Coordinates of C-alpha atoms in Angstrom, one line a residue:
M164 CA 0.5 -0.1 -0.3
Y165 CA 2.8 2.8 0.6
P166 CA 4.9 4.3 -2.0
P167 CA 8.9 2.6 -2.4
N168 CA 11.8 4.3 -0.2
T169 CA 14.0 6.5 -2.9
P170 CA 16.9 4.8 -4.9
G171 CA 18.4 5.6 -1.8
G172 CA 17.3 4.1 0.6
R173 CA 15.6 7.4 2.0
P174 CA 11.5 7.4 2.6
V175 CA 9.7 9.5 0.2
P176 CA 9.1 13.3 1.1
P177 CA 5.5 13.7 2.9
E178 CA 3.9 15.8 -0.7
V179 CA 5.4 13.1 -2.9
Q180 CA 3.3 9.9 -0.1
Q181 CA 0.2 12.5 -0.2
A182 CA -0.2 11.9 -3.9
Y183 CA 0.4 8.6 -4.3
F184 CA -2.1 8.1 -2.2
D185 CA -4.3 10.4 -3.7
I186 CA -4.5 9.5 -6.9
R187 CA -5.5 5.4 -5.7
N188 CA -8.0 6.9 -3.5
I189 CA -6.3 4.9 -0.4
N190 CA -5.3 8.3 1.9
P191 CA -5.6 6.6 5.2
D192 CA -6.0 10.4 6.2
V193 CA -9.7 10.8 4.3
S194 CA -12.3 8.8 6.3
V195 CA -13.3 5.8 4.1
W196 CA -16.9 6.9 3.5
Q197 CA -16.0 9.6 2.0
R198 CA -13.4 7.0 0.1
Y199 CA -15.9 5.5 -1.0
L200 CA -18.5 7.6 -2.2
T201 CA -15.1 9.3 -4.0
W202 CA -15.3 6.1 -5.9
L203 CA -18.8 5.5 -6.6
G204 CA -18.9 9.1 -7.8
D205 CA -16.7 7.9 -9.6
I206 CA -17.7 5.6 -11.8
I207 CA -20.2 7.5 -13.2
T208 CA -19.5 11.0 -13.7
K209 CA -15.2 9.4 -14.6
P210 CA -14.2 8.7 -18.6
W211 CA -14.7 4.9 -18.7
D212 CA -11.0 4.3 -19.0
E213 CA -10.8 5.9 -15.3
K214 CA -13.9 4.3 -13.5
F215 CA -12.1 2.3 -11.6
G216 CA -9.3 4.0 -10.5
Y217 CA -5.7 3.1 -10.2
T218 CA -4.2 0.3 -9.2
T219 CA -1.6 -0.2 -6.6
G220 CA 0.3 -3.2 -9.0
T221 CA 2.8 -5.7 -7.6
D222 CA 5.5 -3.1 -9.0
K223 CA 3.1 -0.6 -6.7
K224 CA 3.5 1.5 -10.6
A225 CA 0.0 3.2 -10.9
L226 CA -2.7 1.4 -13.8
L227 CA -6.1 1.8 -14.7
V228 CA -8.7 -1.5 -13.2
M229 CA -10.8 -0.9 -16.4
P230 CA -8.2 -2.2 -18.9
E231 CA -6.2 -4.1 -16.9
V232 CA -10.2 -5.8 -15.7
I233 CA -11.2 -6.2 -19.3
S234 CA -8.1 -7.3 -20.7
R235 CA -7.9 -10.1 -18.1
V236 CA -12.2 -11.3 -18.7
G237 CA -10.5 -11.8 -21.7
I238 CA -7.6 -14.1 -21.2
S239 CA -10.7 -16.2 -18.8
L240 CA -13.5 -16.5 -21.6
R241 CA -10.8 -17.8 -24.4
L242 CA -9.8 -20.2 -21.3
I243 CA -13.2 -21.0 -19.4
V244 CA -15.9 -21.0 -22.1
L245 CA -15.0 -24.3 -23.6
G246 CA -13.7 -26.2 -20.8
T247 CA -17.3 -25.1 -19.2
L248 CA -19.2 -25.8 -22.3
V249 CA -17.0 -29.6 -22.9
G250 CA -17.9 -30.4 -18.9
V251 CA -21.5 -29.6 -19.0
I252 CA -22.7 -31.0 -22.4
A253 CA -19.9 -34.5 -21.6
G254 CA -21.9 -34.4 -17.7
V255 CA -25.5 -33.9 -18.8
A256 CA -25.4 -36.9 -21.5
L257 CA -23.1 -39.0 -18.9
G258 CA -25.7 -38.8 -16.5
A259 CA -28.5 -39.1 -17.9
W260 CA -26.3 -41.9 -19.3
S261 CA -25.9 -43.7 -16.4
A262 CA -29.5 -43.1 -14.8
V263 CA -30.7 -45.4 -17.6
K264 CA -28.4 -48.2 -16.4
R265 CA -29.1 -47.2 -12.7
G266 CA -27.3 -50.5 -11.0
T267 CA -25.8 -51.8 -13.6
L268 CA -21.8 -52.1 -13.7
T269 CA -21.3 -49.6 -16.0
D270 CA -23.2 -47.2 -13.6
R271 CA -21.8 -47.9 -10.7
T272 CA -17.9 -47.0 -12.3
V273 CA -19.1 -43.6 -13.8
S274 CA -20.6 -42.9 -9.9
L275 CA -16.7 -44.2 -8.8
I276 CA -15.2 -42.4 -10.7
S277 CA -17.6 -39.1 -10.4
F278 CA -16.9 -39.6 -6.5
I279 CA -13.0 -39.8 -6.5
V280 CA -12.9 -36.6 -8.6
L281 CA -14.9 -34.9 -6.0
A282 CA -13.3 -36.0 -3.2
L283 CA -10.3 -34.7 -4.7
P284 CA -8.4 -30.9 -4.2
T285 CA -8.8 -29.1 -7.9
P286 CA -4.7 -28.2 -7.2
V287 CA -4.9 -32.0 -6.8
V288 CA -6.1 -32.6 -10.0
I289 CA -4.5 -29.8 -11.8
L290 CA -1.1 -31.7 -10.6
I291 CA -2.1 -34.7 -11.6
L292 CA -2.8 -33.8 -15.5
Q293 CA 0.9 -32.2 -15.2
G294 CA 2.1 -34.8 -14.6
A295 CA 0.3 -37.8 -16.8
N296 CA 1.4 -34.8 -19.6
M297 CA 5.2 -35.0 -18.3
A298 CA 5.2 -38.6 -18.3
M299 CA 3.7 -38.4 -22.2
R300 CA 6.2 -36.3 -23.3
G301 CA 9.0 -38.1 -21.6
A302 CA 7.7 -41.5 -23.5
T303 CA 6.6 -39.6 -26.5
G304 CA 8.9 -36.1 -26.9
F305 CA 5.6 -34.7 -27.4
G306 CA 3.4 -32.8 -24.8
F307 CA 1.2 -30.5 -24.3
P308 CA 2.4 -26.7 -22.3
S309 CA 2.2 -27.1 -18.7
V310 CA 2.3 -23.3 -17.8
N311 CA 1.4 -19.9 -19.8
A312 CA -0.8 -18.9 -22.7
V313 CA 1.1 -17.4 -24.8
D314 CA 5.2 -18.4 -25.9
P315 CA 6.9 -15.1 -24.6
N316 CA 9.4 -16.5 -27.8
A317 CA 7.5 -16.2 -29.7
V318 CA 6.3 -13.7 -33.1
P319 CA 2.4 -12.4 -32.0
G320 CA 0.5 -13.3 -34.8
S321 CA 3.0 -16.0 -36.0
W322 CA 2.4 -19.5 -36.5
D323 CA 4.5 -20.4 -33.8
D324 CA 1.9 -17.9 -31.4
I325 CA -1.6 -19.9 -32.3
S326 CA -0.4 -23.1 -33.0
F327 CA 1.5 -22.9 -29.0
Q328 CA -1.9 -20.9 -27.3
L329 CA -4.0 -24.0 -29.0
M330 CA -2.1 -26.7 -27.2
A331 CA -1.7 -24.6 -24.5
L332 CA -5.9 -24.5 -24.2
V333 CA -6.1 -28.2 -23.8
L334 CA -4.6 -28.8 -20.4
P335 CA -6.4 -26.0 -18.4
T336 CA -9.7 -27.4 -20.5
I337 CA -9.2 -30.9 -19.6
A338 CA -9.2 -30.1 -16.2
L339 CA -11.8 -27.6 -16.1
A340 CA -14.1 -30.0 -18.2
V341 CA -12.8 -33.1 -16.3
M342 CA -14.3 -31.1 -13.0
G343 CA -17.4 -30.1 -14.3
I344 CA -18.0 -33.7 -15.9
A345 CA -17.9 -35.1 -12.4
S346 CA -20.4 -32.6 -10.8
Y347 CA -23.3 -31.8 -13.7
S348 CA -23.0 -35.5 -14.1
R349 CA -24.2 -36.5 -10.6
Y350 CA -27.0 -33.8 -10.7
M351 CA -28.2 -34.7 -13.9
K352 CA -27.9 -38.7 -12.1
V353 CA -30.8 -37.4 -10.1
T354 CA -32.4 -35.6 -11.9
T355 CA -33.6 -38.1 -14.1
L356 CA -34.1 -41.0 -11.5
D357 CA -37.0 -38.9 -10.2
V358 CA -38.1 -38.6 -14.4
L359 CA -38.0 -42.1 -14.4
G360 CA -40.4 -42.3 -11.9
A361 CA -43.3 -40.2 -13.4
D362 CA -46.5 -41.3 -14.0
Y363 CA -46.6 -39.4 -17.1
L364 CA -42.9 -41.2 -18.7
R365 CA -44.7 -44.4 -18.0
T366 CA -47.8 -43.7 -19.8
A367 CA -45.8 -42.8 -22.6
R368 CA -44.1 -46.4 -22.0
A369 CA -47.4 -47.9 -21.6
K370 CA -48.7 -47.0 -25.0
G371 CA -45.6 -48.6 -26.9
L372 CA -42.8 -46.8 -26.1
T373 CA -40.0 -47.8 -25.7
K374 CA -37.7 -46.3 -22.2
G375 CA -35.6 -45.3 -24.4
H376 CA -37.3 -43.3 -26.8
A377 CA -39.7 -41.8 -24.2
M378 CA -36.9 -40.4 -22.8
R379 CA -35.7 -38.7 -25.0
K380 CA -39.1 -37.4 -26.8
H381 CA -41.0 -36.6 -22.8
G382 CA -38.4 -37.2 -20.5
F383 CA -34.9 -35.8 -21.1
R384 CA -36.5 -31.8 -21.4
M385 CA -37.8 -32.8 -17.9
A386 CA -34.9 -33.7 -15.8
L387 CA -33.0 -30.4 -17.7
I388 CA -35.8 -28.1 -15.9
P389 CA -33.9 -28.2 -12.6
M390 CA -30.1 -27.5 -14.0
G391 CA -31.0 -24.9 -15.6
Q392 CA -31.0 -23.2 -12.8
Y393 CA -27.5 -24.8 -11.7
F394 CA -26.3 -24.3 -15.2
A395 CA -26.8 -20.9 -15.1
Y396 CA -24.8 -19.8 -11.7
A397 CA -22.4 -22.8 -12.6
F398 CA -21.2 -21.0 -15.7
A399 CA -21.2 -17.3 -14.1
G400 CA -19.2 -18.7 -11.3
A401 CA -16.9 -20.3 -13.6
F402 CA -15.8 -16.9 -14.3
T403 CA -14.2 -16.2 -11.2
G404 CA -14.2 -19.4 -9.3
S405 CA -11.4 -20.7 -11.8
F406 CA -8.4 -19.5 -9.5
F407 CA -7.1 -22.6 -8.9
V408 CA -6.7 -23.6 -12.7
E409 CA -5.3 -20.3 -13.7
R410 CA -2.7 -19.6 -10.8
L411 CA -1.7 -23.3 -11.6
F412 CA -1.2 -23.5 -15.1
N413 CA 0.1 -19.4 -15.2
W414 CA -2.4 -17.6 -17.0
Q415 CA -3.2 -14.0 -16.1
G416 CA -7.0 -13.7 -16.2
I417 CA -9.1 -12.8 -13.9
G418 CA -8.7 -15.5 -11.0
N419 CA -5.7 -15.2 -10.9
W420 CA -4.9 -10.8 -10.9
A421 CA -8.3 -11.1 -8.3
L422 CA -6.1 -13.6 -5.8
V423 CA -2.8 -10.9 -6.6
Q424 CA -5.1 -8.3 -5.9
M425 CA -6.7 -9.6 -2.5
Q426 CA -2.3 -10.9 -1.4
I427 CA -1.8 -7.3 -2.2
A428 CA -4.3 -5.7 -0.4
D429 CA -5.5 -3.4 -3.7
I430 CA -8.8 -1.6 -2.6
N431 CA -9.8 -0.4 -6.0
G432 CA -8.4 -3.4 -7.6
T433 CA -10.7 -5.8 -5.1
A434 CA -14.0 -3.4 -5.4
A435 CA -13.6 -4.0 -9.4
V436 CA -13.5 -7.8 -8.9
V437 CA -16.6 -7.8 -6.3
L438 CA -18.3 -5.7 -8.7
Y439 CA -17.9 -7.2 -11.8
S440 CA -18.9 -10.6 -10.3
A441 CA -22.1 -9.3 -8.8
I442 CA -23.0 -7.7 -12.8
L443 CA -22.3 -12.0 -13.6
T444 CA -24.6 -13.2 -10.8
L445 CA -27.1 -10.3 -12.2
I446 CA -26.7 -12.1 -15.8
A447 CA -26.8 -15.7 -14.5
A448 CA -30.2 -14.6 -12.3
T449 CA -31.4 -13.7 -15.7
L450 CA -30.2 -16.5 -17.6
A451 CA -31.1 -19.3 -15.5
D452 CA -35.1 -17.2 -15.7
F453 CA -34.8 -17.4 -19.5
I454 CA -33.4 -20.8 -19.3
Q455 CA -36.2 -22.4 -17.5
A456 CA -38.6 -20.4 -19.5
V457 CA -37.4 -22.1 -22.6
L458 CA -37.4 -25.7 -21.4
D459 CA -40.7 -25.3 -20.0
P460 CA -42.9 -22.9 -21.4
R461 CA -45.6 -23.6 -18.3
I462 CA -44.0 -20.6 -16.9
R463 CA -44.2 -18.0 -18.9

């Protein structure tokens, strides 16, 4: 929080300290309420880039918060969208299939693997993937990048740069997808089992439909209705909840940046992340209602 000393090791002059605090709106001589009102006023009156003020940063340089947030949200989107979509689609399919095959060896195997993955902390899952990648590299000479989203030695826009970015997506995507599949498959199995015992599905089967046909025609949509709310909030939470994935794979996304801001007690950066999370929650609530209305027209 405090400004660095001068190159000679002497403390900076008081007027320089005051300017350092004032530009970041962290002056300890100003009351907390006054600083909060200043922050709210800046959101309304300041230009777009300056709305969230300046962040101290690890090197104590004054950087505008808004450009930092926008650039890091883009990195997180690139990482999270693909992994979350794969996790949702595969988790729903696996959960529904496991429910239809309830009690069989495949159902028990899927349940056992899902519980093992859910029991493992996220960093352990990531370290297992990185270890397997290293073993594959040692055995075949080929492996995926285990850290960094871009190659610092590649020319931006070159094929080497693009291919590195695509390959760097593989391991984080697998990590997010594996954890998503384990979680979504459990929820989907429960909702599917409820549907399988419903009267309308038994009626459909009594009229001659096979179990799979009745499930695809009538049961699958009903099983997805309670999942719609969960998907929306889980998808929004993924943008701020991928701290470990970004940290361990060294992706400089919004999750990694949020951790750094909290570690260095940077008020402006932390406030921007909290506001960003609140906006995502509002979007998730709207998206959840929209998904539910699409799946169940009766509530429109």
